[in-house]
């Protein structure tokens, strides 16, 4: 049996384990959802051994069957442009060099990204951690998780632990409960965060049992990853609502992607849709200098212009911070509003282009 559009009306559709079992992994399976183009078929064949092709039926059902430029489809279906991109790195943030123990990435003194899982519900073509997702060598064995926990225990500066991957919500409730409990028992770990795309790609994973378990480990914060307004479905809204009702603040980290969300209209619609779900746009990342992703990148100047254009035109908290991630941490990218000093005044430019002079004498 192979999943197809008819399954969306059947009860098993909302069972997240069914969704994982029935994931699309071949051109033949994809053909039950969309009409694959020659380029998509070639890319699937060429990339089979490089970066896995996996899609949940739920996310596949959001794809436009007739439009290869569909913003959902382009995020998850391979394109031969990936193979034609000779530049770009496997590990542009040099994360391996920043790992004191396997899968713990430390670029700041007080917080870490802890890649607890190498699996995701589906694989995004622009994924920063392409080198690890779906690769068995990056899976964490129990003793490796214990080794990472031991490192956190003996590193008292760490007050904020971000569980990421891969996707930590692909773990069972029991395994995640154990891991969060171990972290919560460390006195210097104040904050637990989860980075997960499952509210977007497999929202049925966010069950009442899951959120009840997460709430036992508060304070827990979640950042998810919506990139396009088409992803703001009733199912995704329900997942976010469950999380926020359990007292978990939910933020969003998107990636600026050419042809997907790089116009002011799409970005504003996405961000306004997120705040309607009570999800706060947190970061929007410049797409990394990563192998196979040149076709997704937008010049940084255009990105800065896009976010500058949102100021004054929508709620302040609907505007994410546009950032470039580097091996030295995240760097905010913003077109300068500060024009400089003139005598005892500084000159700033407002959202609508007015120059404003603010009295601001130098310190005596
Ligand atoms: C993004 C990131 C964090 C968290 O950064 P915040 O700006 O606090 O959200 C921590 N560690 C690493 C390695 C990161 O990439
Ligand atoms: S969900 Fe996140 S970690 Fe997983 S493939 Fe997509 S971008 Fe990568």
Tab-separated table of C-alpha atoms and ligand atoms in Angstrom:
chain	number	residue	atom	x	y	z
A	1	UNK	CA	0.000	0.000	0.000
A	2	UNK	CA	1.304	3.453	-0.870
A	3	UNK	CA	-0.072	6.674	0.549
A	4	UNK	CA	-1.947	9.011	-1.768
A	5	UNK	CA	-4.342	11.962	-1.605
A	6	UNK	CA	-7.237	9.671	-0.642
A	7	UNK	CA	-5.573	9.047	2.727
A	8	UNK	CA	-6.224	12.630	3.815
A	9	UNK	CA	-9.868	11.664	4.437
A	10	UNK	CA	-9.009	8.526	6.458
A	11	UNK	CA	-8.588	8.350	10.261
A	12	UNK	CA	-4.931	7.218	10.120
A	13	UNK	CA	-4.057	10.583	8.494
A	14	UNK	CA	-3.826	12.233	11.909
A	15	UNK	CA	-1.637	9.464	13.373
A	16	UNK	CA	1.899	10.835	13.346
A	17	UNK	CA	3.489	7.371	13.377
A	18	UNK	CA	1.485	6.456	10.259
A	19	UNK	CA	2.710	9.668	8.638
A	20	UNK	CA	6.340	8.723	9.384
A	21	UNK	CA	5.932	5.158	8.123
A	22	UNK	CA	4.253	6.268	4.903
A	23	UNK	CA	6.788	8.915	3.908
A	24	UNK	CA	7.543	9.470	0.244
A	25	UNK	CA	11.050	8.357	-0.685
A	26	UNK	CA	11.036	7.744	-4.451
A	27	UNK	CA	10.000	9.344	-7.731
A	28	UNK	CA	7.276	6.666	-8.066
A	29	UNK	CA	5.800	7.497	-4.672
A	30	UNK	CA	6.004	11.224	-5.454
A	31	UNK	CA	4.071	10.637	-8.681
A	32	UNK	CA	1.025	9.722	-6.597
A	33	UNK	CA	0.956	13.320	-5.312
A	34	UNK	CA	2.290	15.535	-8.088
A	35	UNK	CA	3.306	15.162	-11.692
A	36	UNK	CA	7.121	15.139	-11.336
A	37	UNK	CA	8.994	17.115	-13.995
A	38	UNK	CA	11.955	15.609	-15.877
A	39	UNK	CA	14.253	17.819	-13.789
A	40	UNK	CA	12.727	16.579	-10.525
A	41	UNK	CA	13.017	12.941	-11.640
A	42	UNK	CA	16.656	13.404	-12.707
A	43	UNK	CA	17.463	15.176	-9.452
A	44	UNK	CA	15.919	12.410	-7.341
A	45	UNK	CA	18.021	9.831	-9.175
A	46	UNK	CA	21.215	11.919	-9.026
A	47	UNK	CA	20.879	12.845	-5.388
A	48	UNK	CA	19.702	9.509	-4.024
A	49	UNK	CA	23.072	8.834	-2.405
A	50	UNK	CA	23.871	12.459	-1.431
A	51	UNK	CA	21.069	14.165	0.449
A	52	UNK	CA	18.039	12.048	1.144
A	53	UNK	CA	14.672	12.750	-0.335
A	54	UNK	CA	11.880	12.195	2.195
A	55	UNK	CA	8.473	13.921	2.501
A	56	UNK	CA	5.572	13.314	4.884
A	57	UNK	CA	2.191	12.664	3.220
A	58	UNK	CA	0.802	15.643	5.184
A	59	UNK	CA	3.362	18.031	3.658
A	60	UNK	CA	3.021	16.408	0.213
A	61	UNK	CA	-0.702	17.158	0.302
A	62	UNK	CA	0.157	20.883	0.484
A	63	UNK	CA	2.101	20.735	-2.799
A	64	UNK	CA	0.537	22.104	-5.952
A	65	UNK	CA	0.338	19.031	-8.229
A	66	UNK	CA	0.617	21.093	-11.414
A	67	UNK	CA	3.132	23.781	-10.502
A	68	UNK	CA	6.808	22.799	-10.134
A	69	UNK	CA	7.471	26.295	-8.731
A	70	UNK	CA	5.062	25.701	-5.852
A	71	UNK	CA	6.776	27.101	-2.728
A	72	UNK	CA	6.016	23.933	-0.766
A	73	UNK	CA	7.282	21.639	-3.482
A	74	UNK	CA	10.528	23.566	-3.987
A	75	UNK	CA	11.425	23.223	-0.309
A	76	UNK	CA	11.416	19.424	-0.380
A	77	UNK	CA	11.611	18.069	-3.941
A	78	UNK	CA	15.173	17.900	-5.339
A	79	UNK	CA	16.210	20.019	-8.335
A	80	UNK	CA	19.233	19.373	-10.563
A	81	UNK	CA	20.403	22.899	-9.667
A	82	UNK	CA	21.604	21.284	-6.418
A	83	UNK	CA	24.072	19.158	-8.344
A	84	UNK	CA	25.220	22.073	-10.505
A	85	UNK	CA	26.281	24.181	-7.509
A	86	UNK	CA	30.016	23.553	-7.196
A	87	UNK	CA	30.634	26.271	-4.595
A	88	UNK	CA	29.350	26.102	-1.059
A	89	UNK	CA	30.569	24.095	1.875
A	90	UNK	CA	29.384	20.996	3.709
A	91	UNK	CA	29.700	22.636	7.130
A	92	UNK	CA	29.699	26.414	6.561
A	93	UNK	CA	29.456	27.219	10.279
A	94	UNK	CA	32.397	24.963	11.089
A	95	UNK	CA	30.166	23.270	13.644
A	96	UNK	CA	32.373	20.208	13.917
A	97	UNK	CA	35.267	22.390	15.127
A	98	UNK	CA	32.948	23.959	17.714
A	99	UNK	CA	31.921	20.635	19.258
A	100	UNK	CA	33.481	19.851	22.651
A	101	UNK	CA	31.638	16.500	22.520
A	102	UNK	CA	29.789	14.849	19.659
A	103	UNK	CA	26.778	16.881	18.430
A	104	UNK	CA	27.151	19.659	21.022
A	105	UNK	CA	27.856	22.959	19.252
A	106	UNK	CA	29.144	25.814	21.336
A	107	UNK	CA	29.758	29.243	19.855
A	108	UNK	CA	28.584	31.290	22.861
A	109	UNK	CA	29.811	31.021	26.450
A	110	UNK	CA	26.367	30.471	28.001
A	111	UNK	CA	24.393	28.367	25.555
A	112	UNK	CA	24.678	25.419	23.215
A	113	UNK	CA	22.922	23.791	20.321
A	114	UNK	CA	22.641	20.089	21.157
A	115	UNK	CA	21.902	17.949	18.086
A	116	UNK	CA	20.171	15.137	19.915
A	117	UNK	CA	18.732	13.465	16.843
A	118	UNK	CA	19.859	13.067	13.235
A	119	UNK	CA	16.334	12.359	11.941
A	120	UNK	CA	13.678	14.738	10.632
A	121	UNK	CA	10.132	14.165	9.442
A	122	UNK	CA	11.260	15.327	6.010
A	123	UNK	CA	14.422	16.782	4.537
A	124	UNK	CA	14.508	20.410	3.439
A	125	UNK	CA	16.672	20.985	0.390
A	126	UNK	CA	18.343	24.034	1.984
A	127	UNK	CA	19.046	22.348	5.311
A	128	UNK	CA	22.081	23.717	7.110
A	129	UNK	CA	22.712	20.293	8.622
A	130	UNK	CA	22.480	18.336	5.382
A	131	UNK	CA	25.710	16.651	6.345
A	132	UNK	CA	23.996	15.010	9.319
A	133	UNK	CA	20.258	14.588	8.807
A	134	UNK	CA	19.378	11.045	7.864
A	135	UNK	CA	23.052	9.986	8.170
A	136	UNK	CA	23.451	7.054	10.574
A	137	UNK	CA	26.931	8.219	11.677
A	138	UNK	CA	25.398	11.306	13.287
A	139	UNK	CA	22.827	9.397	15.322
A	140	UNK	CA	23.358	9.685	19.064
A	141	UNK	CA	23.770	6.352	20.802
A	142	UNK	CA	22.618	6.224	24.410
A	143	UNK	CA	26.201	6.418	25.691
A	144	UNK	CA	26.869	9.417	23.446
A	145	UNK	CA	23.858	11.235	24.861
A	146	UNK	CA	25.174	10.387	28.338
A	147	UNK	CA	28.605	11.779	27.394
A	148	UNK	CA	27.020	15.040	26.193
A	149	UNK	CA	24.952	15.292	29.389
A	150	UNK	CA	28.104	14.713	31.443
A	151	UNK	CA	29.843	17.561	29.566
A	152	UNK	CA	26.911	19.906	30.283
A	153	UNK	CA	26.956	18.860	33.964
A	154	UNK	CA	30.610	19.768	34.317
A	155	UNK	CA	30.307	23.058	32.356
A	156	UNK	CA	28.580	25.463	34.764
A	157	UNK	CA	28.527	28.392	32.305
A	158	UNK	CA	25.809	26.657	30.264
A	159	UNK	CA	22.429	28.124	31.274
A	160	UNK	CA	20.494	27.617	28.039
A	161	UNK	CA	20.291	24.313	26.125
A	162	UNK	CA	18.748	24.241	22.676
A	163	UNK	CA	17.749	20.752	21.589
A	164	UNK	CA	17.911	20.511	17.843
A	165	UNK	CA	19.048	18.082	15.193
A	166	UNK	CA	17.631	16.886	13.040
A	167	UNK	CA	14.436	17.221	14.969
A	168	UNK	CA	14.091	16.385	18.684
A	169	UNK	CA	10.321	15.833	18.342
A	170	UNK	CA	10.956	12.776	16.161
A	171	UNK	CA	11.929	11.125	19.469
A	172	UNK	CA	9.234	9.272	21.378
A	173	UNK	CA	7.614	11.067	24.318
A	174	UNK	CA	9.408	8.707	26.716
A	175	UNK	CA	12.881	9.353	25.309
A	176	UNK	CA	12.369	13.130	25.196
A	177	UNK	CA	10.942	13.080	28.728
A	178	UNK	CA	14.042	11.262	29.956
A	179	UNK	CA	16.386	13.695	28.186
A	180	UNK	CA	14.577	16.821	29.402
A	181	UNK	CA	14.463	15.386	32.922
A	182	UNK	CA	18.242	14.805	32.902
A	183	UNK	CA	18.810	18.393	31.721
A	184	UNK	CA	16.305	19.878	34.180
A	185	UNK	CA	18.142	18.138	37.021
A	186	UNK	CA	21.320	20.129	36.221
A	187	UNK	CA	21.177	23.185	38.511
A	188	UNK	CA	22.883	25.644	36.127
A	189	UNK	CA	20.639	24.778	33.151
A	190	UNK	CA	17.893	27.388	33.433
A	191	UNK	CA	16.314	27.278	30.031
A	192	UNK	CA	15.340	24.386	27.780
A	193	UNK	CA	14.569	25.114	24.160
A	194	UNK	CA	13.450	22.893	21.312
A	195	UNK	CA	14.079	23.686	17.660
A	196	UNK	CA	11.529	21.693	15.668
A	197	UNK	CA	9.927	21.831	12.259
A	198	UNK	CA	7.280	19.255	13.109
A	199	UNK	CA	4.472	21.788	13.713
A	200	UNK	CA	4.983	22.617	10.005
A	201	UNK	CA	5.835	19.275	8.445
A	202	UNK	CA	4.006	16.838	10.752
A	203	UNK	CA	1.703	18.842	13.057
A	204	UNK	CA	-0.043	15.700	14.353
A	205	UNK	CA	3.112	14.998	16.369
A	206	UNK	CA	2.057	17.789	18.756
A	207	UNK	CA	-0.354	15.716	20.836
A	208	UNK	CA	-1.917	16.568	24.203
A	209	UNK	CA	0.358	13.957	25.801
A	210	UNK	CA	3.452	15.573	24.279
A	211	UNK	CA	2.642	19.101	25.459
A	212	UNK	CA	1.660	17.857	28.940
A	213	UNK	CA	5.051	16.162	29.178
A	214	UNK	CA	6.928	19.263	27.914
A	215	UNK	CA	5.087	21.465	30.416
A	216	UNK	CA	6.434	19.323	33.272
A	217	UNK	CA	9.919	20.619	32.407
A	218	UNK	CA	9.179	24.342	32.285
A	219	UNK	CA	10.570	26.820	31.409
A	220	UNK	CA	10.527	25.287	27.905
A	221	UNK	CA	10.587	27.442	24.776
A	222	UNK	CA	9.987	26.226	21.240
A	223	UNK	CA	11.177	27.652	17.948
A	224	UNK	CA	9.612	26.270	14.824
A	225	UNK	CA	10.271	26.883	11.146
A	226	UNK	CA	7.523	28.151	8.836
A	227	UNK	CA	8.768	29.594	5.536
A	228	UNK	CA	5.604	30.290	3.555
A	229	UNK	CA	1.964	31.283	4.258
A	230	UNK	CA	0.734	28.057	2.572
A	231	UNK	CA	2.199	26.217	5.552
A	232	UNK	CA	-0.173	28.029	7.944
A	233	UNK	CA	-2.861	25.340	7.792
A	234	UNK	CA	-5.577	24.603	10.379
A	235	UNK	CA	-3.547	21.539	11.445
A	236	UNK	CA	-0.397	23.633	11.979
A	237	UNK	CA	-2.451	26.258	13.813
A	238	UNK	CA	-3.790	23.550	16.130
A	239	UNK	CA	-0.252	22.327	16.890
A	240	UNK	CA	0.928	25.858	17.739
A	241	UNK	CA	-2.160	26.472	19.827
A	242	UNK	CA	-1.546	23.316	21.870
A	243	UNK	CA	2.001	24.473	22.586
A	244	UNK	CA	1.068	28.026	23.558
A	245	UNK	CA	-1.838	26.840	25.723
A	246	UNK	CA	0.677	24.692	27.632
A	247	UNK	CA	2.567	27.902	28.435
A	248	UNK	CA	5.314	27.319	25.891
A	249	UNK	CA	6.312	30.488	24.039
A	250	UNK	CA	6.546	29.628	20.332
A	251	UNK	CA	8.871	31.512	17.991
A	252	UNK	CA	9.587	31.094	14.321
A	253	UNK	CA	12.910	30.901	12.508
A	254	UNK	CA	12.606	31.028	8.751
A	255	UNK	CA	15.159	31.058	5.961
A	256	UNK	CA	15.051	33.701	3.244
A	257	UNK	CA	14.600	31.621	0.075
A	258	UNK	CA	14.625	32.861	-3.518
A	259	UNK	CA	11.303	32.347	-5.241
A	260	UNK	CA	9.704	31.073	-2.014
A	261	UNK	CA	9.452	33.942	0.475
A	262	UNK	CA	11.722	36.690	-0.890
A	263	UNK	CA	9.039	39.242	-1.765
A	264	UNK	CA	7.658	41.834	0.678
A	265	UNK	CA	4.108	40.549	0.172
A	266	UNK	CA	4.871	36.898	0.914
A	267	UNK	CA	7.101	37.711	3.888
A	268	UNK	CA	4.545	40.086	5.407
A	269	UNK	CA	1.685	37.600	4.855
A	270	UNK	CA	3.768	34.876	6.507
A	271	UNK	CA	4.714	36.998	9.512
A	272	UNK	CA	1.216	38.411	10.022
A	273	UNK	CA	-0.204	34.886	9.765
A	274	UNK	CA	2.287	33.712	12.395
A	275	UNK	CA	1.328	36.413	14.911
A	276	UNK	CA	-2.344	35.539	14.377
A	277	UNK	CA	-1.339	32.067	15.631
A	278	UNK	CA	0.504	33.783	18.529
A	279	UNK	CA	3.804	32.638	17.046
A	280	UNK	CA	6.476	35.329	17.233
A	281	UNK	CA	8.732	35.762	14.176
A	282	UNK	CA	12.171	35.504	15.819
A	283	UNK	CA	14.895	35.135	13.192
A	284	UNK	CA	14.957	35.019	9.433
A	285	UNK	CA	18.244	33.506	8.302
A	286	UNK	CA	20.253	34.432	5.291
A	287	UNK	CA	20.587	31.099	3.409
A	288	UNK	CA	24.040	29.746	4.230
A	289	UNK	CA	26.939	29.330	1.859
A	290	UNK	CA	26.085	25.664	1.682
A	291	UNK	CA	26.681	23.180	-1.110
A	292	UNK	CA	23.753	22.662	-3.469
A	293	UNK	CA	21.791	25.741	-2.363
A	294	UNK	CA	22.979	28.586	-4.653
A	295	UNK	CA	19.576	28.649	-6.383
A	296	UNK	CA	17.914	29.534	-3.066
A	297	UNK	CA	20.174	32.426	-2.059
A	298	UNK	CA	19.255	36.107	-2.268
A	299	UNK	CA	21.891	38.896	-2.037
A	300	UNK	CA	22.059	40.232	1.511
A	301	UNK	CA	21.405	43.816	0.358
A	302	UNK	CA	18.030	42.747	-1.037
A	303	UNK	CA	17.219	40.890	2.171
A	304	UNK	CA	17.984	43.986	4.250
A	305	UNK	CA	15.781	46.103	2.000
A	306	UNK	CA	12.942	43.597	2.354
A	307	UNK	CA	12.968	43.657	6.165
A	308	UNK	CA	13.512	47.378	6.315
A	309	UNK	CA	10.389	47.714	4.189
A	310	UNK	CA	8.336	45.906	6.844
A	311	UNK	CA	9.107	48.520	9.525
A	312	UNK	CA	6.174	50.929	9.842
A	313	UNK	CA	3.975	48.733	7.664
A	314	UNK	CA	3.123	45.979	10.139
A	315	UNK	CA	3.182	45.269	13.894
A	316	UNK	CA	6.708	45.599	15.251
A	317	UNK	CA	6.640	42.111	16.732
A	318	UNK	CA	5.687	40.649	13.342
A	319	UNK	CA	9.147	41.603	12.016
A	320	UNK	CA	11.851	38.974	12.571
A	321	UNK	CA	15.491	39.893	12.952
A	322	UNK	CA	17.310	39.160	9.701
A	323	UNK	CA	20.545	37.392	10.623
A	324	UNK	CA	23.574	35.803	9.081
A	325	UNK	CA	24.818	32.812	11.017
A	326	UNK	CA	28.611	32.550	11.104
A	327	UNK	CA	31.122	30.308	12.907
A	328	UNK	CA	31.308	33.161	15.444
A	329	UNK	CA	27.568	33.354	16.094
A	330	UNK	CA	24.588	35.119	14.588
A	331	UNK	CA	25.131	38.574	13.128
A	332	UNK	CA	22.114	40.909	12.739
A	333	UNK	CA	21.784	42.337	9.251
A	334	UNK	CA	19.963	45.657	9.045
A	335	UNK	CA	20.064	48.534	6.607
A	336	UNK	CA	21.406	51.381	8.745
A	337	UNK	CA	18.797	53.865	10.014
A	338	UNK	CA	21.501	55.762	11.868
A	339	UNK	CA	22.948	58.391	9.522
A	340	UNK	CA	25.526	59.906	11.825
A	341	UNK	CA	26.270	62.846	14.062
A	342	UNK	CA	26.022	66.539	13.193
A	343	UNK	CA	27.314	68.614	16.083
A	344	UNK	CA	25.098	68.002	19.101
A	345	UNK	CA	22.531	66.052	17.089
A	346	UNK	CA	22.278	62.653	15.494
A	347	UNK	CA	20.404	62.126	12.242
A	348	UNK	CA	18.212	59.047	11.820
A	349	UNK	CA	16.006	57.922	8.960
A	350	UNK	CA	12.438	56.818	9.760
A	351	UNK	CA	10.581	53.983	8.010
A	352	UNK	CA	8.967	56.409	5.525
A	353	UNK	CA	12.227	58.147	4.621
A	354	UNK	CA	11.998	61.184	6.901
A	355	UNK	CA	15.281	62.423	8.317
A	356	UNK	CA	14.923	63.184	12.005
A	357	UNK	CA	17.415	65.158	14.102
A	358	UNK	CA	17.599	64.099	17.719
A	359	UNK	CA	19.474	66.286	20.216
A	360	UNK	CA	22.211	64.066	21.614
A	361	UNK	CA	25.186	65.933	23.082
A	362	UNK	CA	28.409	64.010	23.606
A	363	UNK	CA	29.272	63.033	27.169
A	364	UNK	CA	30.925	65.912	29.031
B	1	LIG	C1	21.406	29.924	17.243
B	1	LIG	C2	22.291	29.286	18.202
B	1	LIG	C3	22.098	29.460	19.561
B	1	LIG	C4	20.964	30.277	20.135
B	1	LIG	O1	21.121	31.624	19.800
B	1	LIG	P1	20.055	32.711	20.270
B	1	LIG	O2	20.482	33.950	19.556
B	1	LIG	O3	20.166	32.817	21.752
B	1	LIG	O4	18.707	32.230	19.859
B	1	LIG	C5	23.001	28.864	20.417
B	1	LIG	N1	24.025	28.134	19.951
B	1	LIG	C6	24.234	27.941	18.640
B	1	LIG	C7	25.368	27.125	18.189
B	1	LIG	C8	23.358	28.514	17.715
B	1	LIG	O5	23.546	28.301	16.408
B	2	LIG	S1	13.517	20.259	9.455
B	2	LIG	FE1	15.325	21.548	9.905
B	2	LIG	S2	16.993	20.098	10.403
B	2	LIG	FE2	15.342	18.937	9.367
B	2	LIG	S3	15.897	18.924	7.200
B	2	LIG	FE3	14.550	20.698	7.517
B	2	LIG	S4	15.932	22.421	7.924
B	2	LIG	FE4	17.112	20.519	8.211
